[in-house]
Amino acid sequence: MGAEWQAERQAGRKAGAPPPYRRRRILVLSGLISVLLAAALGAGALVAWIPALVPEFGTGAGTPTPAATPPPSATPTATPSAVPAPEQPAPSVPPDPIAVPLFDRAARSLDDPASLWVVVDKTRPLNPVGYAPTDLVDVPVPHVWSPQLRREASDATVALFAAFAAETGLQLQSQSAYRSFATQVTVYDADVAANGQAFADTSTARPGTSEHQTGLAIDISALPGNCSLDVCFGDTVQGQWLAGNARRFGFLLRYPADKVAITGYAYEPWHFRYIGTELATEMHATGTTTLEEFFGLPAAPGYR
């Protein structure tokens, strides 16, 4: 058997046929391939598997083929679902700008003597010169001389005096309020007689040019009296409180110490002019301390 098997092997080599042991391997592998083929057809991976399982198949020379890429899984791999981006709020539409009404400086007359904003100074006498308010009332506050003011100014004075008493525990009193044209003649003449006209013109208005004649001005002092009608009143508790708070009630310190060249009068920390809370608030907000400057009027350092 050995010699015959060797002769048969030699004959096979000469004829180019595969040796018997290879024929047996091929038969076995062919059967295996048939089984695998049936199983792999459903997965579509026959081409990729055959070279990996049978290196010599189809080569005829037994040369191994490169390793094939593993077959893809029949079940597709699920990719992680993307995390949804956070929902962005719709851009908000900016609201329409709110129109802030500008202060109307022409809302009231500066010339009409019955106007709360009338400007009276050395160059702007009352017209008519003998004007007298029609709504004067007695002002129910402590006083030296019984005061009268126009009704609106009187109500504001009462509120101011009450607020001062509540906030400080002290008292105020009225020195002087409304003066008629005739009364102003008497006051001015007395000042001229006592101090000369040049001095009188710095402290007392000539008849027809006094704010007291409008029924909107009041001279205030401490109760009991302390520095009454004197510049030192500005250093008292009463004077300092009035300077900082009179605007809350619609009053203006009419003759500031640093505006003598504008108003024509020396510093009078006791003299307050009612102009209403609207104008007083606006003047404070703009840092303006005289009516002449606020309304763009000429300075009035002296009479024409």
mmCIF file of C-alpha atoms in Angstrom:
data_model
loop_
_atom_site.group_PDB
_atom_site.id
_atom_site.type_symbol
_atom_site.label_atom_id
_atom_site.label_comp_id
_atom_site.label_asym_id
_atom_site.label_seq_id
_atom_site.Cartn_x
_atom_site.Cartn_y
_atom_site.Cartn_z
ATOM 1 C CA MET A 1 0.000 0.000 0.000
ATOM 2 C CA GLY A 2 2.821 2.331 0.752
ATOM 3 C CA ALA A 3 4.436 1.921 -2.641
ATOM 4 C CA GLU A 4 1.140 2.187 -4.469
ATOM 5 C CA TRP A 5 0.181 5.330 -2.492
ATOM 6 C CA GLN A 6 3.520 6.881 -3.297
ATOM 7 C CA ALA A 7 3.143 6.008 -6.985
ATOM 8 C CA GLU A 8 -0.354 7.415 -7.015
ATOM 9 C CA ARG A 9 0.847 10.596 -5.297
ATOM 10 C CA GLN A 10 3.648 11.011 -7.838
ATOM 11 C CA ALA A 11 1.266 10.435 -10.714
ATOM 12 C CA GLY A 12 -1.123 12.980 -9.330
ATOM 13 C CA ARG A 13 1.582 15.596 -9.034
ATOM 14 C CA LYS A 14 2.610 15.025 -12.609
ATOM 15 C CA ALA A 15 -0.947 15.374 -13.840
ATOM 16 C CA GLY A 16 -1.543 18.582 -11.792
ATOM 17 C CA ALA A 17 -4.288 16.944 -9.726
ATOM 18 C CA PRO A 18 -4.417 17.533 -6.009
ATOM 19 C CA PRO A 19 -3.034 14.763 -3.841
ATOM 20 C CA PRO A 20 -5.485 12.407 -2.142
ATOM 21 C CA TYR A 21 -5.217 14.121 1.260
ATOM 22 C CA ARG A 22 -6.030 17.433 -0.328
ATOM 23 C CA ARG A 23 -8.970 15.883 -2.138
ATOM 24 C CA ARG A 24 -10.259 14.682 1.192
ATOM 25 C CA ARG A 25 -9.816 18.190 2.715
ATOM 26 C CA ILE A 26 -11.578 19.734 -0.198
ATOM 27 C CA LEU A 27 -14.487 17.302 0.085
ATOM 28 C CA VAL A 28 -14.817 17.986 3.795
ATOM 29 C CA LEU A 29 -14.539 21.701 3.356
ATOM 30 C CA SER A 30 -16.954 21.708 0.433
ATOM 31 C CA GLY A 31 -19.579 20.152 2.674
ATOM 32 C CA LEU A 32 -18.871 22.615 5.414
ATOM 33 C CA ILE A 33 -19.028 25.491 2.967
ATOM 34 C CA SER A 34 -22.383 24.313 1.721
ATOM 35 C CA VAL A 35 -23.746 24.422 5.237
ATOM 36 C CA LEU A 36 -22.223 27.823 5.946
ATOM 37 C CA LEU A 37 -23.368 29.133 2.612
ATOM 38 C CA ALA A 38 -26.969 28.417 3.439
ATOM 39 C CA ALA A 39 -26.606 30.122 6.818
ATOM 40 C CA ALA A 40 -24.668 33.100 5.504
ATOM 41 C CA LEU A 41 -26.836 33.884 2.550
ATOM 42 C CA GLY A 42 -29.385 35.531 4.864
ATOM 43 C CA ALA A 43 -26.719 37.773 6.350
ATOM 44 C CA GLY A 44 -25.093 38.616 3.012
ATOM 45 C CA ALA A 45 -21.628 37.799 4.291
ATOM 46 C CA LEU A 46 -20.579 34.832 2.122
ATOM 47 C CA VAL A 47 -17.880 36.642 0.198
ATOM 48 C CA ALA A 48 -16.257 37.960 3.344
ATOM 49 C CA TRP A 49 -16.307 34.653 5.255
ATOM 50 C CA ILE A 50 -15.108 32.144 2.660
ATOM 51 C CA PRO A 51 -11.511 33.397 2.327
ATOM 52 C CA ALA A 52 -11.182 33.625 6.089
ATOM 53 C CA LEU A 53 -12.359 30.030 6.626
ATOM 54 C CA VAL A 54 -10.623 28.363 3.657
ATOM 55 C CA PRO A 55 -7.342 30.133 2.888
ATOM 56 C CA GLU A 56 -6.520 27.855 -0.046
ATOM 57 C CA PHE A 57 -9.961 27.876 -1.619
ATOM 58 C CA GLY A 58 -9.847 29.188 -5.098
ATOM 59 C CA THR A 59 -6.102 29.874 -5.082
ATOM 60 C CA GLY A 60 -4.948 26.459 -6.258
ATOM 61 C CA ALA A 61 -1.600 27.100 -4.622
ATOM 62 C CA GLY A 62 -2.458 27.354 -0.948
ATOM 63 C CA THR A 63 -1.436 31.023 -0.719
ATOM 64 C CA PRO A 64 -3.234 32.573 2.285
ATOM 65 C CA THR A 65 -5.418 35.599 1.604
ATOM 66 C CA PRO A 66 -5.510 38.649 3.797
ATOM 67 C CA ALA A 67 -7.811 38.476 6.794
ATOM 68 C CA ALA A 68 -11.277 39.674 5.878
ATOM 69 C CA THR A 69 -13.194 42.364 7.709
ATOM 70 C CA PRO A 70 -15.549 40.740 10.219
ATOM 71 C CA PRO A 71 -19.089 40.494 8.916
ATOM 72 C CA PRO A 72 -21.435 43.212 9.933
ATOM 73 C CA SER A 73 -24.012 42.337 12.511
ATOM 74 C CA ALA A 74 -27.377 41.455 11.158
ATOM 75 C CA THR A 75 -28.892 43.792 13.722
ATOM 76 C CA PRO A 76 -27.848 47.390 13.106
ATOM 77 C CA THR A 77 -26.119 48.983 16.073
ATOM 78 C CA ALA A 78 -28.229 51.751 17.526
ATOM 79 C CA THR A 79 -26.428 55.048 17.660
ATOM 80 C CA PRO A 80 -26.979 57.198 20.700
ATOM 81 C CA SER A 81 -29.796 59.575 20.077
ATOM 82 C CA ALA A 82 -28.701 63.180 19.931
ATOM 83 C CA VAL A 83 -29.537 65.221 23.021
ATOM 84 C CA PRO A 84 -31.997 67.862 21.886
ATOM 85 C CA ALA A 85 -30.728 71.406 22.239
ATOM 86 C CA PRO A 86 -32.476 73.391 24.914
ATOM 87 C CA GLU A 87 -35.371 75.279 23.541
ATOM 88 C CA GLN A 88 -34.391 78.893 23.086
ATOM 89 C CA PRO A 89 -36.974 81.469 24.076
ATOM 90 C CA ALA A 90 -38.240 83.569 21.276
ATOM 91 C CA PRO A 91 -36.453 86.921 21.202
ATOM 92 C CA SER A 92 -38.497 89.410 23.115
ATOM 93 C CA VAL A 93 -39.557 92.519 21.347
ATOM 94 C CA PRO A 94 -38.410 95.558 23.327
ATOM 95 C CA PRO A 95 -41.337 97.610 24.507
ATOM 96 C CA ASP A 96 -41.957 100.900 22.904
ATOM 97 C CA PRO A 97 -40.112 103.642 24.782
ATOM 98 C CA ILE A 98 -42.300 105.471 27.232
ATOM 99 C CA ALA A 99 -42.527 109.090 26.339
ATOM 100 C CA VAL A 100 -41.528 111.178 29.328
ATOM 101 C CA PRO A 101 -43.385 114.460 29.124
ATOM 102 C CA LEU A 102 -41.075 117.442 29.190
ATOM 103 C CA PHE A 103 -41.755 120.202 31.658
ATOM 104 C CA ASP A 104 -43.790 122.874 29.927
ATOM 105 C CA ARG A 105 -42.272 126.203 30.865
ATOM 106 C CA ALA A 106 -45.017 127.982 28.966
ATOM 107 C CA ALA A 107 -47.831 126.341 30.923
ATOM 108 C CA ARG A 108 -48.459 129.507 32.965
ATOM 109 C CA SER A 109 -47.999 133.185 32.323
ATOM 110 C CA LEU A 110 -44.939 134.947 33.700
ATOM 111 C CA ASP A 111 -46.576 138.349 33.244
ATOM 112 C CA ASP A 112 -50.125 137.951 34.524
ATOM 113 C CA PRO A 113 -50.082 139.041 38.202
ATOM 114 C CA ALA A 114 -52.733 136.393 38.984
ATOM 115 C CA SER A 115 -50.469 133.574 37.684
ATOM 116 C CA LEU A 116 -48.670 131.373 40.213
ATOM 117 C CA TRP A 117 -45.560 131.744 38.058
ATOM 118 C CA VAL A 118 -45.598 135.522 37.675
ATOM 119 C CA VAL A 119 -42.041 136.850 37.837
ATOM 120 C CA VAL A 120 -41.779 140.146 39.711
ATOM 121 C CA ASP A 121 -38.429 141.857 40.100
ATOM 122 C CA LYS A 122 -36.835 145.295 39.692
ATOM 123 C CA THR A 123 -37.225 145.184 35.919
ATOM 124 C CA ARG A 124 -40.630 143.443 35.863
ATOM 125 C CA PRO A 125 -43.196 145.506 37.851
ATOM 126 C CA LEU A 126 -46.735 144.261 38.324
ATOM 127 C CA ASN A 127 -49.200 145.202 35.624
ATOM 128 C CA PRO A 128 -51.347 146.845 36.733
ATOM 129 C CA VAL A 129 -49.044 148.344 39.324
ATOM 130 C CA GLY A 130 -51.823 148.488 41.921
ATOM 131 C CA TYR A 131 -52.846 144.809 41.449
ATOM 132 C CA ALA A 132 -54.629 143.100 44.376
ATOM 133 C CA PRO A 133 -55.421 139.329 44.486
ATOM 134 C CA THR A 134 -59.096 138.358 44.614
ATOM 135 C CA ASP A 135 -58.719 135.122 46.636
ATOM 136 C CA LEU A 136 -56.877 136.303 49.746
ATOM 137 C CA VAL A 137 -57.560 134.374 52.961
ATOM 138 C CA ASP A 138 -56.286 134.564 56.508
ATOM 139 C CA VAL A 139 -53.484 132.062 57.145
ATOM 140 C CA PRO A 140 -54.120 130.072 60.363
ATOM 141 C CA VAL A 141 -50.515 129.843 61.599
ATOM 142 C CA PRO A 142 -48.617 131.516 64.484
ATOM 143 C CA HIS A 143 -47.598 135.041 63.444
ATOM 144 C CA VAL A 144 -46.215 138.461 64.375
ATOM 145 C CA TRP A 145 -48.503 140.346 61.992
ATOM 146 C CA SER A 146 -51.760 138.709 60.955
ATOM 147 C CA PRO A 147 -50.944 137.079 57.590
ATOM 148 C CA GLN A 148 -52.997 136.821 54.439
ATOM 149 C CA LEU A 149 -52.126 134.853 51.302
ATOM 150 C CA ARG A 150 -53.884 133.560 48.225
ATOM 151 C CA ARG A 151 -55.846 130.437 49.130
ATOM 152 C CA GLU A 152 -53.515 127.895 47.503
ATOM 153 C CA ALA A 153 -50.444 129.501 49.075
ATOM 154 C CA SER A 154 -52.205 129.643 52.442
ATOM 155 C CA ASP A 155 -52.986 125.901 52.385
ATOM 156 C CA ALA A 156 -49.377 125.139 51.475
ATOM 157 C CA THR A 157 -48.132 127.319 54.338
ATOM 158 C CA VAL A 158 -50.278 125.486 56.866
ATOM 159 C CA ALA A 159 -48.933 122.123 55.601
ATOM 160 C CA LEU A 160 -45.347 123.373 55.727
ATOM 161 C CA PHE A 161 -45.639 124.657 59.310
ATOM 162 C CA ALA A 162 -47.261 121.385 60.433
ATOM 163 C CA ALA A 163 -44.548 119.264 58.787
ATOM 164 C CA PHE A 164 -41.789 121.316 60.388
ATOM 165 C CA ALA A 165 -43.336 120.901 63.856
ATOM 166 C CA ALA A 166 -43.812 117.146 63.348
ATOM 167 C CA GLU A 167 -40.265 116.584 62.074
ATOM 168 C CA THR A 168 -38.339 118.839 64.465
ATOM 169 C CA GLY A 169 -40.549 119.403 67.493
ATOM 170 C CA LEU A 170 -40.009 123.161 67.031
ATOM 171 C CA GLN A 171 -42.247 125.988 65.831
ATOM 172 C CA LEU A 172 -42.319 128.525 63.008
ATOM 173 C CA GLN A 173 -44.214 131.803 62.734
ATOM 174 C CA SER A 174 -45.129 134.254 60.008
ATOM 175 C CA GLN A 175 -43.467 137.669 60.083
ATOM 176 C CA SER A 176 -45.174 139.190 57.046
ATOM 177 C CA ALA A 177 -47.226 137.954 54.098
ATOM 178 C CA TYR A 178 -49.481 139.919 51.715
ATOM 179 C CA ARG A 179 -48.867 143.651 51.433
ATOM 180 C CA SER A 180 -51.023 145.938 49.343
ATOM 181 C CA PHE A 181 -49.511 148.603 47.090
ATOM 182 C CA ALA A 182 -50.314 151.217 49.737
ATOM 183 C CA THR A 183 -48.705 149.170 52.496
ATOM 184 C CA GLN A 184 -45.598 148.690 50.374
ATOM 185 C CA VAL A 185 -45.335 152.457 49.952
ATOM 186 C CA THR A 186 -45.223 152.826 53.724
ATOM 187 C CA VAL A 187 -42.653 150.034 54.196
ATOM 188 C CA TYR A 188 -40.350 151.288 51.438
ATOM 189 C CA ASP A 189 -40.473 154.904 52.548
ATOM 190 C CA ALA A 190 -39.626 153.891 56.097
ATOM 191 C CA ASP A 191 -36.585 151.927 54.922
ATOM 192 C CA VAL A 192 -35.388 154.857 52.806
ATOM 193 C CA ALA A 193 -35.827 157.242 55.723
ATOM 194 C CA ALA A 194 -33.890 154.973 58.058
ATOM 195 C CA ASN A 195 -31.116 153.706 55.781
ATOM 196 C CA GLY A 196 -31.098 155.759 52.577
ATOM 197 C CA GLN A 197 -32.448 154.785 49.173
ATOM 198 C CA ALA A 198 -29.339 152.936 48.007
ATOM 199 C CA PHE A 199 -29.533 150.585 50.966
ATOM 200 C CA ALA A 200 -33.333 150.366 50.849
ATOM 201 C CA ASP A 201 -33.186 149.214 47.228
ATOM 202 C CA THR A 202 -31.120 146.191 48.278
ATOM 203 C CA SER A 203 -33.586 145.046 50.933
ATOM 204 C CA THR A 204 -37.051 146.458 50.219
ATOM 205 C CA ALA A 205 -38.891 146.442 46.901
ATOM 206 C CA ARG A 206 -40.283 149.632 45.528
ATOM 207 C CA PRO A 207 -44.085 149.730 45.456
ATOM 208 C CA GLY A 208 -45.410 147.806 42.455
ATOM 209 C CA THR A 209 -42.354 145.510 42.275
ATOM 210 C CA SER A 210 -42.789 143.564 45.512
ATOM 211 C CA GLU A 211 -43.592 139.843 45.557
ATOM 212 C CA HIS A 212 -45.551 140.450 48.755
ATOM 213 C CA GLN A 213 -48.134 142.347 46.656
ATOM 214 C CA THR A 214 -48.898 139.133 44.697
ATOM 215 C CA GLY A 215 -50.189 137.345 47.802
ATOM 216 C CA LEU A 216 -47.684 134.527 47.093
ATOM 217 C CA ALA A 217 -44.761 135.526 49.348
ATOM 218 C CA ILE A 218 -44.221 135.071 53.072
ATOM 219 C CA ASP A 219 -41.443 135.993 55.503
ATOM 220 C CA ILE A 220 -40.915 133.207 58.091
ATOM 221 C CA SER A 221 -39.106 133.240 61.433
ATOM 222 C CA ALA A 222 -38.565 130.951 64.408
ATOM 223 C CA LEU A 223 -40.972 130.791 67.328
ATOM 224 C CA PRO A 224 -39.788 132.083 69.710
ATOM 225 C CA GLY A 225 -37.967 134.608 67.562
ATOM 226 C CA ASN A 226 -34.307 133.945 66.747
ATOM 227 C CA CYS A 227 -32.423 135.905 64.063
ATOM 228 C CA SER A 228 -35.739 137.154 62.710
ATOM 229 C CA LEU A 229 -35.360 138.913 59.334
ATOM 230 C CA ASP A 230 -31.564 138.563 59.598
ATOM 231 C CA VAL A 231 -29.060 136.573 57.553
ATOM 232 C CA CYS A 232 -28.193 134.504 60.630
ATOM 233 C CA PHE A 233 -31.641 132.901 60.312
ATOM 234 C CA GLY A 234 -30.117 130.738 57.580
ATOM 235 C CA ASP A 235 -27.922 129.046 60.204
ATOM 236 C CA THR A 236 -30.767 128.178 62.566
ATOM 237 C CA VAL A 237 -32.561 124.843 62.616
ATOM 238 C CA GLN A 238 -35.591 126.605 61.174
ATOM 239 C CA GLY A 239 -33.662 128.297 58.384
ATOM 240 C CA GLN A 240 -31.809 125.147 57.374
ATOM 241 C CA TRP A 241 -34.944 123.016 57.399
ATOM 242 C CA LEU A 242 -36.784 125.539 55.243
ATOM 243 C CA ALA A 243 -33.921 125.737 52.748
ATOM 244 C CA GLY A 244 -33.962 121.963 52.328
ATOM 245 C CA ASN A 245 -37.684 121.226 52.528
ATOM 246 C CA ALA A 246 -39.746 124.242 51.444
ATOM 247 C CA ARG A 247 -39.840 122.925 47.863
ATOM 248 C CA ARG A 248 -41.848 119.909 49.059
ATOM 249 C CA PHE A 249 -44.701 122.329 49.676
ATOM 250 C CA GLY A 250 -44.226 124.440 46.542
ATOM 251 C CA PHE A 251 -42.063 127.223 47.996
ATOM 252 C CA LEU A 252 -38.843 128.728 46.647
ATOM 253 C CA LEU A 253 -36.151 130.497 48.684
ATOM 254 C CA ARG A 254 -36.402 133.528 46.419
ATOM 255 C CA TYR A 255 -33.213 135.438 47.216
ATOM 256 C CA PRO A 256 -30.219 133.053 47.595
ATOM 257 C CA ALA A 257 -26.892 134.328 48.906
ATOM 258 C CA ASP A 258 -25.032 133.576 45.661
ATOM 259 C CA LYS A 259 -27.573 135.141 43.271
ATOM 260 C CA VAL A 260 -27.620 138.799 44.341
ATOM 261 C CA ALA A 261 -26.480 139.838 40.854
ATOM 262 C CA ILE A 262 -29.489 138.021 39.381
ATOM 263 C CA THR A 263 -32.264 138.944 41.809
ATOM 264 C CA GLY A 264 -31.034 142.405 42.828
ATOM 265 C CA TYR A 265 -31.616 141.661 46.524
ATOM 266 C CA ALA A 266 -29.308 140.702 49.361
ATOM 267 C CA TYR A 267 -29.566 137.198 50.845
ATOM 268 C CA GLU A 268 -32.903 136.726 52.608
ATOM 269 C CA PRO A 269 -33.114 133.210 54.121
ATOM 270 C CA TRP A 270 -36.547 134.074 55.534
ATOM 271 C CA HIS A 271 -38.299 135.119 52.287
ATOM 272 C CA PHE A 272 -40.173 132.307 50.512
ATOM 273 C CA ARG A 273 -42.254 132.574 47.363
ATOM 274 C CA TYR A 274 -45.039 130.115 46.547
ATOM 275 C CA ILE A 275 -44.729 128.772 42.971
ATOM 276 C CA GLY A 276 -46.488 125.389 43.290
ATOM 277 C CA THR A 277 -44.954 121.948 43.761
ATOM 278 C CA GLU A 278 -44.643 121.249 40.025
ATOM 279 C CA LEU A 279 -42.352 124.191 39.339
ATOM 280 C CA ALA A 280 -40.533 123.881 42.665
ATOM 281 C CA THR A 281 -39.750 120.210 41.938
ATOM 282 C CA GLU A 282 -38.535 120.974 38.419
ATOM 283 C CA MET A 283 -36.287 123.793 39.577
ATOM 284 C CA HIS A 284 -34.790 121.556 42.238
ATOM 285 C CA ALA A 285 -34.254 118.745 39.707
ATOM 286 C CA THR A 286 -32.433 121.088 37.318
ATOM 287 C CA GLY A 287 -30.418 122.758 40.077
ATOM 288 C CA THR A 288 -31.841 126.182 39.238
ATOM 289 C CA THR A 289 -32.393 128.559 42.150
ATOM 290 C CA THR A 290 -33.881 131.708 40.609
ATOM 291 C CA LEU A 291 -36.964 132.290 38.483
ATOM 292 C CA GLU A 292 -34.991 134.579 36.178
ATOM 293 C CA GLU A 293 -32.507 131.829 35.314
ATOM 294 C CA PHE A 294 -35.085 129.067 35.021
ATOM 295 C CA PHE A 295 -37.252 130.998 32.567
ATOM 296 C CA GLY A 296 -34.336 132.617 30.729
ATOM 297 C CA LEU A 297 -35.216 136.141 31.802
ATOM 298 C CA PRO A 298 -32.717 139.006 32.106
ATOM 299 C CA ALA A 299 -31.008 139.510 35.459
ATOM 300 C CA ALA A 300 -32.459 142.333 37.550
ATOM 301 C CA PRO A 301 -29.630 143.785 39.635
ATOM 302 C CA GLY A 302 -31.191 147.278 39.577
ATOM 303 C CA TYR A 303 -34.185 149.310 38.512
ATOM 304 C CA ARG A 304 -34.406 150.619 34.979
#
